[in-house]
Coordinates of C-alpha atoms in Angstrom, one line a residue:
M74 CA -9.2 8.7 -6.3
R75 CA -9.8 10.3 -2.7
W76 CA -11.2 7.0 -0.3
Y77 CA -13.3 8.8 2.0
V78 CA -13.6 5.5 5.1
Y79 CA -13.1 7.0 8.3
S80 CA -16.4 7.7 10.6
I81 CA -16.5 10.7 13.1
K82 CA -15.8 7.3 15.7
Q83 CA -12.8 6.3 14.0
V84 CA -11.1 9.8 13.7
V85 CA -11.4 10.1 16.9
E86 CA -10.4 7.3 18.1
M87 CA -7.2 7.6 15.8
L88 CA -6.5 11.3 17.0
G89 CA -7.7 12.0 20.2
I90 CA -9.3 14.7 19.0
P91 CA -13.5 14.6 20.4
S92 CA -16.2 14.5 18.4
V93 CA -17.1 18.5 19.0
T94 CA -14.0 19.8 18.6
L95 CA -13.6 18.2 15.0
R96 CA -17.2 19.5 14.0
A97 CA -16.5 22.8 15.8
W98 CA -13.2 22.8 13.8
E99 CA -15.3 21.7 10.4
N100 CA -17.7 24.6 10.8
R101 CA -16.0 27.1 12.2
H102 CA -13.1 27.0 10.2
Q103 CA -13.1 25.1 7.7
A104 CA -10.0 22.6 8.5
V105 CA -11.6 19.3 6.8
I106 CA -14.5 19.1 4.5
P107 CA -15.7 15.1 5.3
E108 CA -17.8 13.6 2.4
R109 CA -21.5 12.7 4.2
T110 CA -24.0 9.8 3.6
E111 CA -27.0 9.6 1.8
S112 CA -27.9 9.9 5.6
G113 CA -25.7 12.9 6.6
Y114 CA -22.8 11.0 8.6
R115 CA -19.7 11.6 8.2
L116 CA -16.7 10.2 6.0
Y117 CA -13.1 11.2 6.3
S118 CA -9.7 11.2 3.8
Q119 CA -6.2 9.1 4.2
E120 CA -5.8 13.6 4.1
N121 CA -7.8 14.4 6.6
I122 CA -6.8 12.6 9.2
E123 CA -2.7 13.9 8.2
D124 CA -4.3 17.4 7.8
L125 CA -6.0 16.3 11.7
R126 CA -3.5 15.1 12.8
W127 CA -1.2 18.2 11.8
L128 CA -3.6 20.8 13.2
K129 CA -3.6 18.7 16.6
E130 CA 0.9 18.8 16.8
Q131 CA 0.1 22.6 16.1
T132 CA -2.3 23.5 18.5
E133 CA -1.7 21.5 21.1
T134 CA 3.0 20.9 20.6
K135 CA 3.0 24.2 19.7
G136 CA 0.9 26.4 21.0
I137 CA -0.8 27.4 17.5
S138 CA -5.0 28.7 17.6
I139 CA -6.9 27.0 15.4
S140 CA -7.6 29.7 13.2
H141 CA -4.1 31.2 12.7
A142 CA -2.8 26.4 12.2
V143 CA -5.9 26.5 9.4
R144 CA -4.4 29.5 7.9
L145 CA -0.8 27.9 7.6
L146 CA -2.5 24.9 6.3
K147 CA -3.7 26.2 3.7
A148 CA -1.4 28.2 2.8
S149 CA 1.2 25.3 2.5
K150 CA -1.4 23.7 0.1
E151 CA -1.7 26.7 -2.0
K152 CA 2.0 26.6 -2.5
L153 CA 2.2 22.9 -3.0
L154 CA -0.6 23.1 -5.2
E155 CA 1.6 25.6 -7.7
E156 CA 4.4 23.6 -7.6
R157 CA 1.9 20.6 -9.1
T158 CA 1.1 22.8 -12.0
S159 CA 4.2 23.0 -12.7
I160 CA 4.3 19.4 -13.9
P161 CA 5.6 19.6 -17.7
E162 CA 2.9 19.0 -20.5
G163 CA 3.3 15.9 -22.8
T164 CA 3.9 12.8 -22.5
P165 CA 2.6 11.0 -19.7
Q166 CA 5.8 9.7 -18.9
D167 CA 7.2 13.0 -18.5
A168 CA 4.4 13.6 -15.6
F169 CA 5.4 10.7 -13.7
D170 CA 9.4 11.2 -14.2
K171 CA 8.0 15.0 -12.8
M172 CA 6.7 13.2 -10.1
K173 CA 9.1 10.4 -9.4
Q174 CA 11.7 13.5 -8.7
Q175 CA 9.5 15.3 -6.5
I176 CA 8.3 12.7 -4.5
Y177 CA 11.5 11.0 -4.5
A178 CA 14.0 14.9 -3.1
A179 CA 11.1 15.4 -0.7
L180 CA 11.5 12.0 1.1
L181 CA 15.1 12.0 0.4
E182 CA 15.0 15.3 3.2
F183 CA 11.9 13.6 5.1
Q184 CA 9.6 15.3 4.4
G185 CA 7.2 13.5 5.2
E186 CA 3.7 15.8 4.9
R187 CA 5.2 17.3 1.1
A188 CA 5.9 13.4 0.1
N189 CA 2.1 12.9 1.0
A190 CA 0.1 15.8 -0.9
L191 CA 2.3 15.3 -3.9
I192 CA 1.2 11.1 -3.8
D193 CA -2.5 12.1 -3.0
F194 CA -2.8 14.5 -5.7
G195 CA -0.9 11.4 -7.8
F196 CA -3.2 9.0 -6.5
S197 CA -6.6 12.1 -7.6
M198 CA -4.7 12.5 -11.2
Y199 CA -4.1 9.0 -12.7
G200 CA -5.5 6.4 -10.2
Y201 CA -4.0 4.7 -7.7
E202 CA -2.2 1.5 -9.9
A203 CA -0.6 4.2 -11.9
M204 CA 1.0 6.2 -9.3
F205 CA 2.5 2.7 -7.8
H206 CA 3.2 0.8 -10.5
Q207 CA 4.9 4.2 -11.9
V208 CA 5.8 6.1 -9.3
L209 CA 6.2 4.5 -6.4
V210 CA 7.9 1.2 -7.0
P211 CA 10.6 2.8 -9.2
I212 CA 11.4 4.8 -6.7
L213 CA 12.1 2.2 -4.0
I214 CA 14.6 0.4 -6.6
R215 CA 16.0 3.9 -7.4
V216 CA 17.0 4.0 -3.0
G217 CA 17.6 0.5 -3.0
D218 CA 20.5 1.2 -5.8
E219 CA 21.3 4.3 -4.7
W220 CA 22.0 2.9 -1.2
E221 CA 23.9 0.6 -2.6
A222 CA 26.5 2.9 -4.3
G223 CA 26.8 4.7 -1.7
L224 CA 24.4 7.8 -2.4
A225 CA 21.7 7.5 -0.1
T226 CA 22.5 6.5 4.0
V227 CA 20.1 3.3 5.3
A228 CA 18.3 6.0 7.6
Q229 CA 17.0 7.3 4.1
E230 CA 16.3 3.8 2.8
H231 CA 14.0 2.9 5.7
Y232 CA 12.4 5.8 5.5
M233 CA 11.4 5.9 2.4
T234 CA 10.5 2.5 2.6
H235 CA 8.4 2.6 5.4
M236 CA 6.4 5.7 4.4
I237 CA 5.6 4.1 0.9
S238 CA 4.6 0.7 2.5
N239 CA 2.2 3.1 4.5
R240 CA 0.0 4.0 0.8
F241 CA 0.3 0.9 0.4
Y242 CA -1.2 -0.8 3.4
Q243 CA -3.9 1.9 3.7
F244 CA -5.3 0.6 0.3
F245 CA -6.5 -2.8 1.8
N246 CA -8.7 -2.3 3.7
V247 CA -10.7 0.4 1.1
F248 CA -12.0 -3.3 -1.3
P249 CA -15.4 -5.7 -0.6
V250 CA -13.7 -8.7 0.5
Q251 CA -15.5 -11.6 -2.4
A252 CA -16.6 -14.3 0.7
H253 CA -16.7 -17.2 -1.8
Y254 CA -13.1 -16.4 -2.5
P255 CA -10.2 -19.0 -1.6
K256 CA -7.9 -17.2 1.6
V257 CA -4.8 -16.4 0.6
L258 CA -1.6 -16.5 3.1
A259 CA 1.1 -13.9 1.4
F260 CA 5.0 -13.4 3.1
C261 CA 8.5 -12.6 1.3
P262 CA 9.7 -16.1 3.2
A263 CA 12.8 -15.9 5.8
G264 CA 15.9 -13.7 5.2
E265 CA 13.3 -11.6 1.8
D266 CA 13.7 -8.9 3.0
H267 CA 12.0 -7.1 0.1
Q268 CA 8.6 -7.0 -0.2
I269 CA 7.7 -4.5 -3.1
G270 CA 6.6 -7.0 -6.1
L271 CA 5.0 -9.0 -3.1
L272 CA 3.0 -5.9 -2.0
L273 CA 1.9 -4.8 -5.6
F274 CA 0.6 -8.5 -5.6
T275 CA -1.6 -8.7 -2.7
L276 CA -3.2 -5.2 -3.5
F277 CA -4.5 -6.7 -6.9
L278 CA -6.1 -9.9 -5.2
R279 CA -7.6 -7.3 -2.6
K280 CA -9.2 -5.2 -6.1
N281 CA -10.6 -7.9 -7.1
G282 CA -11.9 -9.3 -3.8
V283 CA -9.7 -11.9 -2.5
E284 CA -9.2 -11.6 1.6
V285 CA -5.4 -11.8 1.8
I286 CA -3.2 -12.0 4.9
Y287 CA -0.2 -10.1 4.8
L288 CA 2.7 -11.1 7.4
G289 CA 5.0 -8.7 5.2
A290 CA 8.7 -9.6 4.4
N291 CA 11.0 -12.0 5.9
T292 CA 8.5 -13.9 8.0
P293 CA 10.3 -16.7 9.9
E294 CA 8.7 -20.4 9.8
E295 CA 7.6 -20.3 13.2
G296 CA 3.7 -19.8 13.6
L297 CA 3.3 -20.7 9.8
V298 CA 1.4 -24.6 10.4
E299 CA -1.0 -22.7 13.3
M300 CA -1.4 -19.8 11.3
L301 CA -3.3 -22.8 8.2
H302 CA -4.3 -25.1 11.3
K303 CA -5.9 -22.4 12.4
H304 CA -6.8 -20.5 8.9
Q305 CA -9.0 -23.4 7.2
R306 CA -10.1 -21.0 4.3
I307 CA -6.8 -20.4 3.7
R308 CA -6.0 -22.3 0.3
L309 CA -3.8 -20.1 -1.4
V310 CA 0.1 -19.2 -0.1
C311 CA 2.2 -16.4 -2.3
L312 CA 5.7 -16.4 -0.8
S313 CA 8.2 -14.2 -2.7
V314 CA 11.7 -13.7 -3.5
T315 CA 14.4 -11.5 -5.1
D316 CA 17.6 -14.1 -4.8
K317 CA 17.8 -16.5 -7.2
Q318 CA 19.6 -18.0 -4.5
R319 CA 17.0 -17.9 -2.1
V320 CA 14.8 -20.3 -4.5
E321 CA 15.8 -23.4 -2.7
Y322 CA 15.2 -22.8 0.4
C323 CA 11.4 -21.1 -0.7
E324 CA 11.2 -24.5 -2.6
D325 CA 11.8 -26.7 -0.1
L326 CA 9.4 -24.6 2.5
M327 CA 6.2 -25.0 0.4
G328 CA 6.9 -29.1 0.2
R329 CA 6.9 -29.3 3.5
L330 CA 3.8 -27.1 4.4
K331 CA 2.6 -29.0 0.8
R332 CA 3.2 -32.0 2.9
T333 CA 1.0 -31.1 5.9
F334 CA -1.6 -29.5 3.6
P335 CA -2.0 -31.5 0.8
E336 CA -5.3 -29.3 -0.2
T337 CA -2.9 -25.6 -0.5
E338 CA -1.9 -25.0 -3.2
F339 CA 1.0 -21.9 -3.5
I340 CA 1.8 -19.4 -5.7
A341 CA 5.5 -18.3 -6.5
G342 CA 6.8 -15.0 -7.5
G343 CA 9.7 -12.4 -7.4
K344 CA 12.3 -11.4 -9.8
G345 CA 14.0 -15.5 -8.3
Y346 CA 11.5 -17.0 -10.0
E347 CA 12.4 -14.8 -13.9
G348 CA 12.5 -16.9 -16.2
S349 CA 11.4 -20.4 -17.5
E350 CA 14.7 -21.8 -16.0
T351 CA 13.0 -20.9 -12.2
R352 CA 9.4 -22.5 -12.5
S353 CA 8.8 -23.3 -9.9
S354 CA 8.5 -27.6 -9.0
V355 CA 6.0 -26.7 -5.3
A356 CA 4.1 -24.7 -6.8
R357 CA 0.9 -24.7 -9.2
Y358 CA 1.0 -21.1 -10.1
T359 CA 4.9 -19.1 -10.6
M360 CA 4.1 -15.4 -11.3
N361 CA 6.8 -14.6 -13.1
E362 CA 4.7 -12.4 -16.2
P363 CA 3.8 -9.0 -16.3
A364 CA 1.3 -7.4 -14.4
E365 CA -0.7 -6.7 -17.4
R366 CA -1.2 -10.6 -17.4
W367 CA -2.2 -11.0 -13.8
P368 CA -6.2 -10.3 -14.7
I369 CA -5.9 -13.8 -17.4
W370 CA -4.8 -15.6 -14.5
F371 CA -7.1 -14.2 -11.7
Q372 CA -9.9 -14.9 -14.3
E373 CA -8.4 -19.0 -14.6
V374 CA -8.4 -19.2 -11.4
F375 CA -10.3 -17.6 -9.0
I376 CA -13.3 -16.6 -11.9
K377 CA -13.8 -19.7 -13.1
R378 CA -13.3 -21.6 -9.8
V379 CA -16.0 -20.2 -8.3
N380 CA -18.8 -20.5 -11.1

């Protein structure tokens, strides 16, 4: 699914392209085709944004005319479309495996535009949830494993993590927030750099209307108490750790926060909490079940509580 979420004013602010130029590129050269609201207002997708950013770079940095730049862009998209059609028929897993290989190869060579185009195609074909779970998360696991084995450089691992994490962030502001749900604070505690599982879980919450303050990986303790005092609507705090050796610290941190904010509930998750022997003694909810069971948990925690 392609999300059209940016107004022409937002595009002007993001890219520094005057609105009159945007309209000229659209009307004269068909550079991008934004969606139109019932009132006739333009709405641009993330793909439109990336295309316009590329066109601006070609015209301003390389001195290429807009008409020539648009032809190059369309030729590149046509070539990519030919490669997409080469995805083999068969089971859905065959298609996912082919797409994983293509995206991984593009990111390994720092070909961000090509990788993003493939990811956009995957979103349109399979939806964002399938793409994240079946393609993008496995890519991050693979590059992490290959970095540890010396088969990928630090730069390659950081680049892939940055690119794919950005695709997660793009969806955070797309879904509407249900004001009657409690607000959630989500972070990985200090020393925990792996945040993909937490990103997936918070994206699931956002899809279901929960407002999430996402702090990300390796979050220091400093400022957490102040934040919880300031945002009194935060009623759930979600922490994720992958290393079982960090569980003790995570439990201690939640215990100290719980004593200061007794009405706040905690969610603990990540590979560090896998297995019944590592259920949290502080958190009310230990998320060590597969993602397929998250809707059941959400029904109990959010829907029944509100109703």
